[in-house]
Amino acid sequence: MNSARIHDNLRSVRERIAAAAARSGRDPSAVSLVAVTKRRPVEQVRALIEAGAVDLGENYPQELWGKVAALADSPAIRWHLIGHLQGNKAGRTLPMVRMIHAVDSLKLLRALDGLADDVVEPPEVCLQVNTSGEEAKHGWRDDAILEDAEAIAACARIPVVGLMTMAARGTDAETARPSFARLRAIRDELRLRTGLALPRLSMGMSHDFEAAVAEGATLVRVGSALFEGVEP
Ligand SMILES: *Cc1c(COP(=O)(O)O)cnc(C)c1O
């Protein structure tokens, strides 16, 4: 029952991503879906994998470690850490993930850069920018990240591939859109100042991913829409 529903939800989210890409003249394959599995039991994550999900996102390092261990028999999974990472959990987390989406300070970036040489294939990282101005959100405050361009470029051992943001609480797709446009503009400027290509924009969640795709998202992080109608 649940697995049929999860299968349908995944297909529907994929179709909506493709339609949003087509509407803005983008190639749908330029947008990757990161299926967010936080607070979902392993059986439901398995259903998602069987339905074809490959990129899975977790918020909390400890929960990530548990899921990685429980799903070690599914080697095709690419794990993404999408939430805040404390420096003391970085060493253990680094070898498990393909991407860290929410590097929210120069201090953390430098710590990851220092650890990268110990990992066979260090994960790619995105830097989190607080485009909504909410106090509760992590990350560089808007274009304050530009002041750190030189220091970011100096972290050459960890691959910095782009930026990540979250829209303000309570926004819908249309009211979230300026946040996404802002992230893209800051990325364009940071690209000039660092000389890094920064191809990735990680933005868009269940209630606003179509607007994010319209503004250039290359990674959308979708959780609840995939589990609609499925009790946690
Ligand atoms: C939970 C979470 C998501 C997914 O949110 P949904 O609204 O469930 O799609 C995406 N990104 C981050 C950082 C999250 O914490």
Coordinates of N, CA and C and ligand atoms in Angstrom, one line a residue:
M1 N 0.8 -1.2 0.0 CA 0.0 0.0 0.0 C 0.9 1.3 0.0
N2 N 1.7 1.4 1.1 CA 2.6 2.5 1.2 C 3.5 2.6 0.0
S3 N 4.0 1.4 -0.4 CA 5.1 1.5 -1.5 C 4.4 1.9 -2.8
A4 N 3.2 1.5 -3.0 CA 2.5 2.0 -4.3 C 2.3 3.5 -4.2
R5 N 2.0 4.0 -3.1 CA 1.7 5.4 -2.9 C 3.1 6.2 -3.1
I6 N 4.1 5.7 -2.5 CA 5.4 6.3 -2.6 C 5.9 6.3 -4.1
H7 N 5.7 5.2 -4.8 CA 6.0 5.1 -6.2 C 5.3 6.2 -7.0
D8 N 4.0 6.3 -6.8 CA 3.2 7.3 -7.5 C 3.6 8.7 -7.2
N9 N 3.9 9.0 -5.9 CA 4.3 10.3 -5.5 C 5.7 10.7 -6.2
L10 N 6.6 9.7 -6.2 CA 7.9 10.0 -6.9 C 7.7 10.3 -8.3
R11 N 6.8 9.5 -9.0 CA 6.6 9.8 -10.4 C 6.0 11.2 -10.6
S12 N 5.0 11.5 -9.7 CA 4.4 12.8 -9.9 C 5.4 14.0 -9.6
V13 N 6.2 13.8 -8.6 CA 7.2 14.9 -8.4 C 8.2 15.0 -9.6
R14 N 8.6 13.9 -10.1 CA 9.5 13.9 -11.3 C 8.8 14.6 -12.5
E15 N 7.5 14.3 -12.7 CA 6.8 14.9 -13.8 C 6.7 16.4 -13.6
R16 N 6.4 16.8 -12.3 CA 6.3 18.3 -12.1 C 7.6 19.0 -12.3
I17 N 8.7 18.4 -11.9 CA 10.0 19.0 -12.1 C 10.3 19.1 -13.6
A18 N 10.0 18.1 -14.4 CA 10.2 18.1 -15.8 C 9.3 19.2 -16.5
A19 N 8.1 19.3 -16.0 CA 7.2 20.3 -16.6 C 7.6 21.7 -16.3
A20 N 8.1 21.9 -15.0 CA 8.6 23.2 -14.7 C 9.8 23.6 -15.5
A21 N 10.7 22.6 -15.7 CA 11.9 22.9 -16.5 C 11.5 23.2 -17.9
A22 N 10.6 22.4 -18.5 CA 10.2 22.7 -19.9 C 9.5 24.1 -20.0
R23 N 8.7 24.5 -19.0 CA 8.1 25.8 -19.1 C 9.1 26.9 -19.1
S24 N 10.3 26.7 -18.5 CA 11.3 27.8 -18.5 C 12.4 27.5 -19.5
G25 N 12.1 26.6 -20.5 CA 13.1 26.3 -21.5 C 14.3 25.6 -21.1
R26 N 14.3 24.9 -19.9 CA 15.4 24.2 -19.4 C 15.3 22.7 -19.7
D27 N 16.5 22.1 -19.8 CA 16.6 20.7 -20.0 C 16.2 20.0 -18.7
P28 N 15.2 19.2 -18.7 CA 14.8 18.5 -17.4 C 15.9 17.8 -16.7
S29 N 16.8 17.2 -17.5 CA 17.9 16.4 -17.0 C 18.9 17.3 -16.2
A30 N 18.8 18.6 -16.4 CA 19.7 19.5 -15.6 C 19.3 19.7 -14.2
V31 N 18.1 19.1 -13.8 CA 17.6 19.3 -12.4 C 17.6 17.9 -11.8
S32 N 18.4 17.8 -10.7 CA 18.4 16.5 -9.9 C 17.4 16.6 -8.7
L33 N 16.7 15.5 -8.5 CA 15.9 15.4 -7.3 C 16.6 14.8 -6.2
V34 N 16.8 15.5 -5.1 CA 17.3 14.9 -3.9 C 16.1 14.5 -3.0
A35 N 15.8 13.2 -2.8 CA 14.6 12.8 -2.0 C 15.0 12.8 -0.6
V36 N 14.3 13.7 0.2 CA 14.6 13.9 1.6 C 13.8 12.9 2.4
T37 N 14.6 12.1 3.2 CA 14.1 11.0 3.9 C 14.1 11.2 5.4
K38 N 14.3 12.4 5.9 CA 14.4 12.6 7.3 C 13.1 12.2 8.0
R39 N 13.3 11.6 9.2 CA 12.2 11.2 10.1 C 11.3 10.1 9.4
R40 N 11.8 9.5 8.3 CA 11.0 8.4 7.7 C 11.7 7.1 8.0
P41 N 10.9 6.1 8.3 CA 11.5 4.8 8.7 C 12.2 4.1 7.4
V42 N 13.1 3.2 7.7 CA 13.9 2.6 6.7 C 13.1 1.9 5.7
E43 N 12.0 1.3 6.1 CA 11.1 0.5 5.1 C 10.6 1.5 4.0
Q44 N 10.2 2.7 4.5 CA 9.7 3.7 3.5 C 10.8 4.2 2.6
V45 N 12.0 4.3 3.1 CA 13.2 4.7 2.3 C 13.5 3.6 1.3
R46 N 13.3 2.4 1.7 CA 13.5 1.2 0.8 C 12.5 1.3 -0.4
A47 N 11.3 1.6 0.0 CA 10.2 1.7 -1.1 C 10.6 2.8 -2.1
L48 N 11.2 3.9 -1.6 CA 11.6 5.0 -2.5 C 12.7 4.5 -3.4
I49 N 13.7 3.8 -2.8 CA 14.8 3.3 -3.6 C 14.3 2.3 -4.7
E50 N 13.4 1.4 -4.3 CA 12.8 0.5 -5.3 C 12.1 1.2 -6.4
A51 N 11.5 2.4 -6.0 CA 10.8 3.2 -7.1 C 11.7 3.9 -8.0
G52 N 13.0 3.9 -7.6 CA 14.0 4.5 -8.5 C 14.8 5.7 -8.0
A53 N 14.5 6.1 -6.7 CA 15.3 7.2 -6.2 C 16.7 6.8 -5.9
V54 N 17.7 7.7 -6.2 CA 19.1 7.4 -6.1 C 19.7 8.4 -5.2
D55 N 19.4 9.6 -5.3 CA 19.9 10.7 -4.4 C 19.0 10.9 -3.2
L56 N 19.6 10.6 -2.0 CA 18.8 10.7 -0.8 C 19.4 11.7 0.1
G57 N 18.5 12.5 0.7 CA 19.0 13.6 1.6 C 18.5 13.4 3.0
E58 N 19.4 13.6 4.0 CA 19.1 13.6 5.4 C 19.5 14.9 6.0
N59 N 18.8 15.3 7.0 CA 19.1 16.6 7.7 C 20.1 16.5 8.8
Y60 N 20.0 15.4 9.6 CA 20.7 15.4 10.9 C 21.8 14.3 10.8
P61 N 23.1 14.7 11.1 CA 24.2 13.8 10.9 C 23.9 12.4 11.6
Q62 N 23.4 12.4 12.8 CA 23.2 11.1 13.5 C 22.2 10.2 12.8
E63 N 21.1 10.9 12.3 CA 20.1 10.1 11.6 C 20.7 9.6 10.3
L64 N 21.5 10.4 9.6 CA 22.2 10.0 8.4 C 23.1 8.7 8.7
W65 N 23.9 8.8 9.7 CA 24.8 7.6 10.0 C 24.0 6.4 10.1
G66 N 22.8 6.5 10.9 CA 22.0 5.3 11.1 C 21.4 4.8 9.8
K67 N 21.0 5.7 8.9 CA 20.4 5.2 7.7 C 21.4 4.6 6.7
V68 N 22.6 5.2 6.7 CA 23.7 4.7 5.9 C 24.0 3.3 6.3
A69 N 24.1 3.0 7.6 CA 24.3 1.7 8.1 C 23.2 0.7 7.7
A70 N 22.0 1.2 7.9 CA 20.8 0.3 7.7 C 20.6 0.0 6.2
L71 N 21.1 0.9 5.4 CA 20.9 0.7 3.9 C 22.2 0.4 3.2
A72 N 23.2 -0.2 3.9 CA 24.5 -0.5 3.3 C 24.4 -1.5 2.2
D73 N 23.3 -2.2 2.2 CA 23.1 -3.2 1.1 C 22.5 -2.6 -0.2
S74 N 22.3 -1.3 -0.2 CA 21.9 -0.6 -1.4 C 23.0 0.3 -1.9
P75 N 24.0 -0.2 -2.5 CA 25.3 0.6 -2.8 C 25.1 1.7 -3.8
A76 N 23.9 1.7 -4.5 CA 23.7 2.7 -5.6 C 23.3 4.0 -5.0
I77 N 23.0 4.1 -3.7 CA 22.5 5.3 -3.1 C 23.6 6.4 -3.1
R78 N 23.2 7.6 -3.4 CA 24.1 8.7 -3.2 C 23.6 9.5 -2.1
W79 N 24.3 9.6 -1.0 CA 23.7 10.3 0.2 C 24.1 11.8 0.2
H80 N 23.2 12.6 0.6 CA 23.4 14.1 0.7 C 23.1 14.5 2.1
L81 N 23.9 15.3 2.7 CA 23.6 15.9 4.0 C 23.1 17.3 3.6
I82 N 21.8 17.6 4.0 CA 21.2 18.9 3.6 C 21.1 19.8 4.8
G83 N 21.3 19.3 6.0 CA 21.1 20.2 7.2 C 22.4 20.7 7.8
H84 N 22.3 21.3 8.9 CA 23.5 21.9 9.6 C 24.5 20.8 10.0
L85 N 25.7 21.1 9.8 CA 26.8 20.1 10.2 C 27.7 20.8 11.3
Q86 N 27.8 20.2 12.5 CA 28.7 20.7 13.5 C 30.1 20.2 13.2
G87 N 31.1 21.0 13.4 CA 32.4 20.6 13.1 C 32.9 19.3 13.7
N88 N 32.4 19.0 14.9 CA 32.8 17.8 15.5 C 32.2 16.5 14.9
K89 N 31.2 16.7 14.0 CA 30.6 15.5 13.3 C 31.1 15.4 11.9
A90 N 32.0 16.4 11.4 CA 32.4 16.4 10.0 C 33.2 15.2 9.6
G91 N 34.2 14.8 10.5 CA 35.1 13.8 10.1 C 34.4 12.5 9.8
R92 N 33.4 12.2 10.6 CA 32.7 10.9 10.5 C 31.8 11.0 9.3
T93 N 31.2 12.2 9.0 CA 30.2 12.3 8.0 C 30.8 12.3 6.5
L94 N 32.0 13.0 6.4 CA 32.6 13.2 5.1 C 32.6 12.0 4.2
P95 N 33.1 10.9 4.7 CA 33.3 9.7 3.7 C 32.0 9.1 3.3
M96 N 30.9 9.5 4.0 CA 29.6 8.8 3.7 C 28.8 9.5 2.6
V97 N 29.1 10.8 2.3 CA 28.2 11.5 1.5 C 28.8 12.0 0.2
R98 N 27.9 12.2 -0.8 CA 28.3 12.7 -2.1 C 28.3 14.2 -2.1
M99 N 27.4 14.8 -1.3 CA 27.4 16.2 -1.3 C 26.9 16.7 0.1
I100 N 27.5 17.8 0.5 CA 27.1 18.5 1.7 C 26.5 19.9 1.2
H101 N 25.2 20.0 1.5 CA 24.5 21.2 0.9 C 24.5 22.5 1.7
A102 N 24.7 22.4 3.0 CA 24.5 23.5 3.8 C 25.8 23.9 4.6
V103 N 26.9 24.1 3.9 CA 28.1 24.6 4.6 C 27.8 26.1 4.9
D104 N 27.7 26.4 6.2 CA 27.1 27.7 6.5 C 28.0 28.7 7.1
S105 N 29.3 28.4 7.1 CA 30.3 29.4 7.6 C 31.7 29.1 7.0
L106 N 32.5 30.1 7.0 CA 33.9 29.9 6.5 C 34.6 29.0 7.5
K107 N 34.3 29.0 8.7 CA 35.0 28.1 9.7 C 34.7 26.7 9.3
L108 N 33.4 26.3 9.0 CA 33.1 25.0 8.7 C 33.8 24.6 7.3
L109 N 33.7 25.5 6.4 CA 34.4 25.2 5.1 C 35.8 24.9 5.3
R110 N 36.5 25.7 6.1 CA 37.9 25.4 6.3 C 38.2 24.1 7.0
A111 N 37.3 23.8 8.0 CA 37.4 22.5 8.6 C 37.3 21.3 7.6
L112 N 36.3 21.4 6.7 CA 36.1 20.4 5.7 C 37.3 20.3 4.8
D113 N 37.8 21.5 4.4 CA 39.0 21.5 3.5 C 40.2 20.8 4.2
G114 N 40.3 21.0 5.5 CA 41.4 20.4 6.2 C 41.2 18.8 6.3
L115 N 40.0 18.4 6.3 CA 39.7 16.9 6.4 C 39.7 16.2 5.0
A116 N 39.6 17.0 3.9 CA 39.4 16.4 2.6 C 40.4 15.5 2.1
D117 N 41.7 15.7 2.5 CA 42.8 14.9 2.1 C 42.7 13.5 2.7
D118 N 42.0 13.3 3.8 CA 41.9 12.0 4.4 C 40.8 11.1 3.8
V119 N 40.1 11.7 2.8 CA 39.0 11.0 2.2 C 39.3 10.6 0.8
V120 N 39.0 9.4 0.3 CA 39.3 9.0 -1.0 C 38.7 9.9 -2.0
E121 N 37.4 10.1 -1.8 CA 36.6 11.0 -2.8 C 35.9 12.0 -1.9
P122 N 36.4 13.2 -1.7 CA 35.7 14.1 -0.8 C 34.4 14.6 -1.5
P123 N 33.4 14.8 -0.7 CA 32.1 15.2 -1.2 C 32.2 16.6 -1.8
E124 N 31.3 16.9 -2.7 CA 31.1 18.3 -3.2 C 30.4 19.1 -2.1
V125 N 30.6 20.4 -2.1 CA 29.8 21.2 -1.1 C 29.2 22.4 -1.7
C126 N 28.0 22.7 -1.2 CA 27.4 24.0 -1.5 C 27.4 24.9 -0.3
L127 N 27.5 26.2 -0.5 CA 27.6 27.1 0.6 C 26.2 27.7 0.8
Q128 N 25.7 27.7 2.1 CA 24.4 28.2 2.4 C 24.3 29.7 2.5
V129 N 23.4 30.3 1.8 CA 23.2 31.7 1.9 C 21.8 32.0 2.4
N130 N 21.7 32.9 3.4 CA 20.4 33.2 4.0 C 19.8 34.4 3.2
T131 N 19.0 34.0 2.2 CA 18.4 35.0 1.3 C 17.1 35.6 1.8
S132 N 16.6 35.0 2.9 CA 15.3 35.5 3.4 C 15.4 36.5 4.6
G133 N 16.6 36.6 5.1 CA 16.9 37.5 6.2 C 16.3 37.0 7.6
E134 N 15.8 35.8 7.6 CA 15.2 35.3 8.9 C 16.4 35.0 9.9
E135 N 16.2 35.4 11.1 CA 17.2 35.2 12.2 C 17.5 33.7 12.3
A136 N 16.5 32.9 12.3 CA 16.6 31.5 12.6 C 17.4 30.7 11.6
K137 N 17.6 31.3 10.4 CA 18.3 30.5 9.3 C 19.8 30.6 9.4
H138 N 20.5 29.5 9.1 CA 21.9 29.5 9.1 C 22.4 30.1 7.8
G139 N 23.7 30.3 7.7 CA 24.4 30.7 6.4 C 24.8 32.1 6.4
W140 N 25.6 32.4 5.3 CA 26.0 33.8 5.1 C 24.8 34.7 4.9
R141 N 24.8 35.8 5.4 CA 23.7 36.7 5.2 C 23.8 37.4 3.9
D142 N 22.9 37.0 3.0 CA 22.8 37.6 1.7 C 24.2 37.7 1.0
D143 N 24.5 38.9 0.5 CA 25.7 39.0 -0.3 C 27.0 39.2 0.6
A144 N 26.8 39.1 1.9 CA 28.0 39.1 2.8 C 29.0 38.0 2.3
I145 N 28.5 37.0 1.7 CA 29.4 35.9 1.2 C 30.5 36.4 0.2
L146 N 30.1 37.5 -0.5 CA 31.1 38.0 -1.5 C 32.4 38.5 -0.8
E147 N 32.3 39.0 0.4 CA 33.5 39.5 1.1 C 34.4 38.3 1.4
D148 N 33.9 37.1 1.4 CA 34.8 35.9 1.7 C 35.2 35.2 0.4
A149 N 35.1 35.9 -0.7 CA 35.4 35.2 -2.0 C 36.8 34.6 -2.0
E150 N 37.7 35.4 -1.6 CA 39.1 35.0 -1.6 C 39.4 33.8 -0.7
A151 N 38.8 33.9 0.5 CA 39.0 32.8 1.5 C 38.3 31.5 1.0
I152 N 37.2 31.7 0.3 CA 36.5 30.5 -0.2 C 37.4 29.9 -1.3
A153 N 37.9 30.7 -2.2 CA 38.7 30.2 -3.3 C 39.9 29.5 -2.8
A154 N 40.4 29.9 -1.6 CA 41.6 29.3 -1.1 C 41.4 27.9 -0.6
C155 N 40.2 27.5 -0.3 CA 39.9 26.1 0.1 C 39.8 25.2 -1.1
A156 N 41.0 24.8 -1.5 CA 41.1 24.1 -2.8 C 41.0 22.6 -2.7
R157 N 41.0 22.1 -1.5 CA 40.9 20.6 -1.4 C 39.5 20.1 -1.4
I158 N 38.6 20.9 -0.9 CA 37.2 20.5 -0.9 C 36.5 21.2 -2.1
P159 N 35.8 20.4 -3.0 CA 35.2 21.0 -4.1 C 34.0 21.8 -3.8
V160 N 34.1 23.2 -3.9 CA 32.9 24.1 -3.7 C 32.2 24.2 -5.1
V161 N 31.0 23.7 -5.2 CA 30.4 23.6 -6.5 C 29.2 24.5 -6.6
G162 N 28.7 25.2 -5.6 CA 27.6 26.1 -5.8 C 27.0 26.6 -4.4
L163 N 25.8 27.1 -4.5 CA 25.2 27.7 -3.4 C 23.8 27.0 -3.1
M164 N 23.4 27.2 -1.8 CA 22.1 26.6 -1.4 C 21.4 27.7 -0.6
T165 N 20.0 27.6 -0.7 CA 19.2 28.5 0.2 C 17.9 27.8 0.5
M166 N 17.2 28.4 1.5 CA 15.9 28.0 1.9 C 15.0 29.3 1.8
A167 N 13.8 29.2 1.3 CA 13.0 30.4 1.3 C 12.4 30.6 2.7
A168 N 11.8 31.7 3.0 CA 11.3 32.0 4.3 C 10.2 31.1 4.6
R169 N 10.0 30.8 5.9 CA 8.9 30.1 6.4 C 7.6 30.7 6.0
G170 N 6.6 29.9 5.6 CA 5.3 30.4 5.3 C 5.1 31.0 3.9
T171 N 6.2 31.0 3.1 CA 6.1 31.4 1.7 C 5.6 30.3 0.8
D172 N 4.9 30.7 -0.2 CA 4.5 29.7 -1.2 C 5.4 29.9 -2.5
A173 N 5.1 29.1 -3.5 CA 6.0 29.1 -4.7 C 6.3 30.5 -5.2
E174 N 5.2 31.3 -5.3 CA 5.4 32.7 -5.9 C 6.2 33.6 -5.0
T175 N 5.8 33.6 -3.7 CA 6.5 34.5 -2.7 C 7.9 34.1 -2.4
A176 N 8.2 32.8 -2.7 CA 9.6 32.3 -2.5 C 10.5 32.7 -3.6
R177 N 9.9 32.9 -4.7 CA 10.7 33.1 -6.0 C 11.8 34.1 -5.9
P178 N 11.6 35.3 -5.3 CA 12.7 36.3 -5.2 C 13.9 35.8 -4.4
S179 N 13.7 34.9 -3.4 CA 14.8 34.3 -2.7 C 15.7 33.5 -3.7
F180 N 15.0 32.7 -4.6 CA 15.7 31.9 -5.5 C 16.5 32.7 -6.6
A181 N 15.8 33.8 -7.0 CA 16.4 34.7 -8.0 C 17.7 35.3 -7.4
R182 N 17.5 35.7 -6.1 CA 18.6 36.3 -5.4 C 19.8 35.4 -5.3
L183 N 19.6 34.1 -5.0 CA 20.7 33.2 -4.8 C 21.4 33.0 -6.2
R184 N 20.7 33.0 -7.2 CA 21.3 32.9 -8.6 C 22.2 34.2 -8.8
A185 N 21.7 35.3 -8.5 CA 22.4 36.6 -8.7 C 23.7 36.6 -7.9
I186 N 23.6 36.1 -6.6 CA 24.8 36.1 -5.7 C 25.8 35.1 -6.3
R187 N 25.3 33.9 -6.8 CA 26.2 32.9 -7.4 C 26.9 33.5 -8.6
D188 N 26.2 34.3 -9.4 CA 26.9 34.8 -10.6 C 28.0 35.8 -10.2
E189 N 27.8 36.6 -9.1 CA 28.8 37.5 -8.7 C 30.0 36.8 -8.0
L190 N 29.6 35.7 -7.2 CA 30.7 35.0 -6.5 C 31.5 34.2 -7.5
R191 N 30.9 33.8 -8.6 CA 31.7 33.1 -9.6 C 32.7 34.0 -10.2
L192 N 32.4 35.3 -10.5 CA 33.3 36.3 -11.0 C 34.4 36.5 -10.0
R193 N 34.1 36.6 -8.7 CA 35.1 37.0 -7.7 C 36.0 35.8 -7.3
T194 N 35.5 34.6 -7.5 CA 36.4 33.4 -7.0 C 37.0 32.7 -8.2
G195 N 36.5 32.9 -9.4 CA 36.9 32.1 -10.5 C 36.5 30.7 -10.5
L196 N 35.6 30.3 -9.5 CA 35.1 29.0 -9.5 C 33.8 28.9 -10.4
A197 N 33.6 27.7 -11.0 CA 32.5 27.6 -11.9 C 31.1 27.7 -11.2
L198 N 31.0 27.1 -10.0 CA 29.8 27.1 -9.2 C 28.5 26.8 -10.0
P199 N 28.5 25.6 -10.6 CA 27.4 25.2 -11.5 C 26.1 24.9 -10.7
R200 N 26.2 24.6 -9.4 CA 25.1 24.0 -8.7 C 24.3 25.1 -7.9
L201 N 23.0 25.0 -8.0 CA 22.1 25.8 -7.1 C 21.1 24.8 -6.5
S202 N 21.3 24.6 -5.1 CA 20.4 23.7 -4.4 C 19.3 24.6 -3.7
M203 N 18.1 24.5 -4.3 CA 17.0 25.3 -3.8 C 15.7 24.7 -4.3
G204 N 14.7 24.9 -3.4 CA 13.4 24.4 -3.7 C 13.1 23.2 -2.9
M205 N 11.9 23.2 -2.2 CA 11.4 22.1 -1.4 C 10.0 21.8 -1.8
S206 N 9.2 20.9 -1.1 CA 7.9 20.5 -1.6 C 7.0 21.6 -2.0
H207 N 6.9 22.6 -1.3 CA 5.9 23.7 -1.6 C 6.4 24.7 -2.6
D208 N 7.7 24.7 -3.0 CA 8.2 25.8 -3.9 C 9.2 25.3 -4.9
F209 N 9.3 24.0 -5.2 CA 10.4 23.5 -6.1 C 10.1 24.0 -7.5
E210 N 8.9 24.2 -7.9 CA 8.7 24.6 -9.3 C 9.2 26.0 -9.5
A211 N 9.0 26.9 -8.6 CA 9.5 28.2 -8.7 C 11.1 28.2 -8.7
A212 N 11.6 27.3 -7.9 CA 13.1 27.2 -7.8 C 13.6 26.7 -9.2
V213 N 13.0 25.7 -9.8 CA 13.4 25.3 -11.1 C 13.3 26.4 -12.1
A214 N 12.3 27.2 -12.0 CA 12.1 28.3 -13.0 C 13.3 29.3 -12.8
E215 N 13.9 29.4 -11.6 CA 15.0 30.3 -11.3 C 16.3 29.7 -11.4
G216 N 16.4 28.4 -11.9 CA 17.7 27.9 -12.2 C 18.2 26.8 -11.3
A217 N 17.4 26.3 -10.4 CA 17.8 25.2 -9.5 C 18.4 24.0 -10.3
T218 N 19.5 23.5 -9.8 CA 20.0 22.2 -10.4 C 19.8 21.0 -9.4
L219 N 19.5 21.3 -8.2 CA 19.1 20.3 -7.2 C 17.9 20.8 -6.4
V220 N 16.9 20.0 -6.4 CA 15.7 20.4 -5.5 C 15.7 19.3 -4.4
R221 N 15.3 19.8 -3.2 CA 15.3 18.9 -2.0 C 13.9 18.7 -1.6
V222 N 13.3 17.6 -2.0 CA 11.9 17.4 -1.8 C 11.6 16.2 -0.8
G223 N 10.9 16.5 0.3 CA 10.6 15.4 1.2 C 9.1 15.1 1.3
S224 N 8.3 16.0 1.9 CA 6.9 15.7 2.2 C 6.1 15.3 1.0
A225 N 6.4 15.9 -0.1 CA 5.6 15.6 -1.3 C 5.7 14.1 -1.7
L226 N 6.9 13.5 -1.4 CA 7.1 12.1 -1.8 C 6.4 11.2 -0.8
F227 N 6.0 11.7 0.4 CA 5.4 10.8 1.4 C 4.0 11.2 1.6
E228 N 3.4 12.0 0.8 CA 2.0 12.3 0.9 C 1.1 11.1 1.0
G229 N 0.3 11.1 2.0 CA -0.7 10.0 2.2 C 0.0 8.8 2.9
V230 N 1.2 8.9 3.4 CA 1.9 7.8 4.0 C 2.3 8.3 5.4
E231 N 1.8 7.6 6.4 CA 2.0 7.9 7.8 C 3.5 7.7 8.2
P232 N 4.1 8.6 8.9 CA 5.6 8.4 9.2 C 5.8 7.2 10.1
Ligands
LIG1 C1 13.2 19.1 5.4 C2 14.0 19.8 4.4 C3 13.7 19.7 3.0 C4 12.5 19.0 2.5 O1 11.4 19.7 2.9 P1 9.9 19.3 2.4 O2 9.1 20.5 2.7 O3 9.5 18.1 3.3 O4 10.0 18.9 1.0 C5 14.6 20.4 2.2 N1 15.7 21.1 2.6 C6 16.0 21.1 3.9 C7 17.2 21.9 4.3 C8 15.1 20.5 4.8 O5 15.4 20.6 6.1

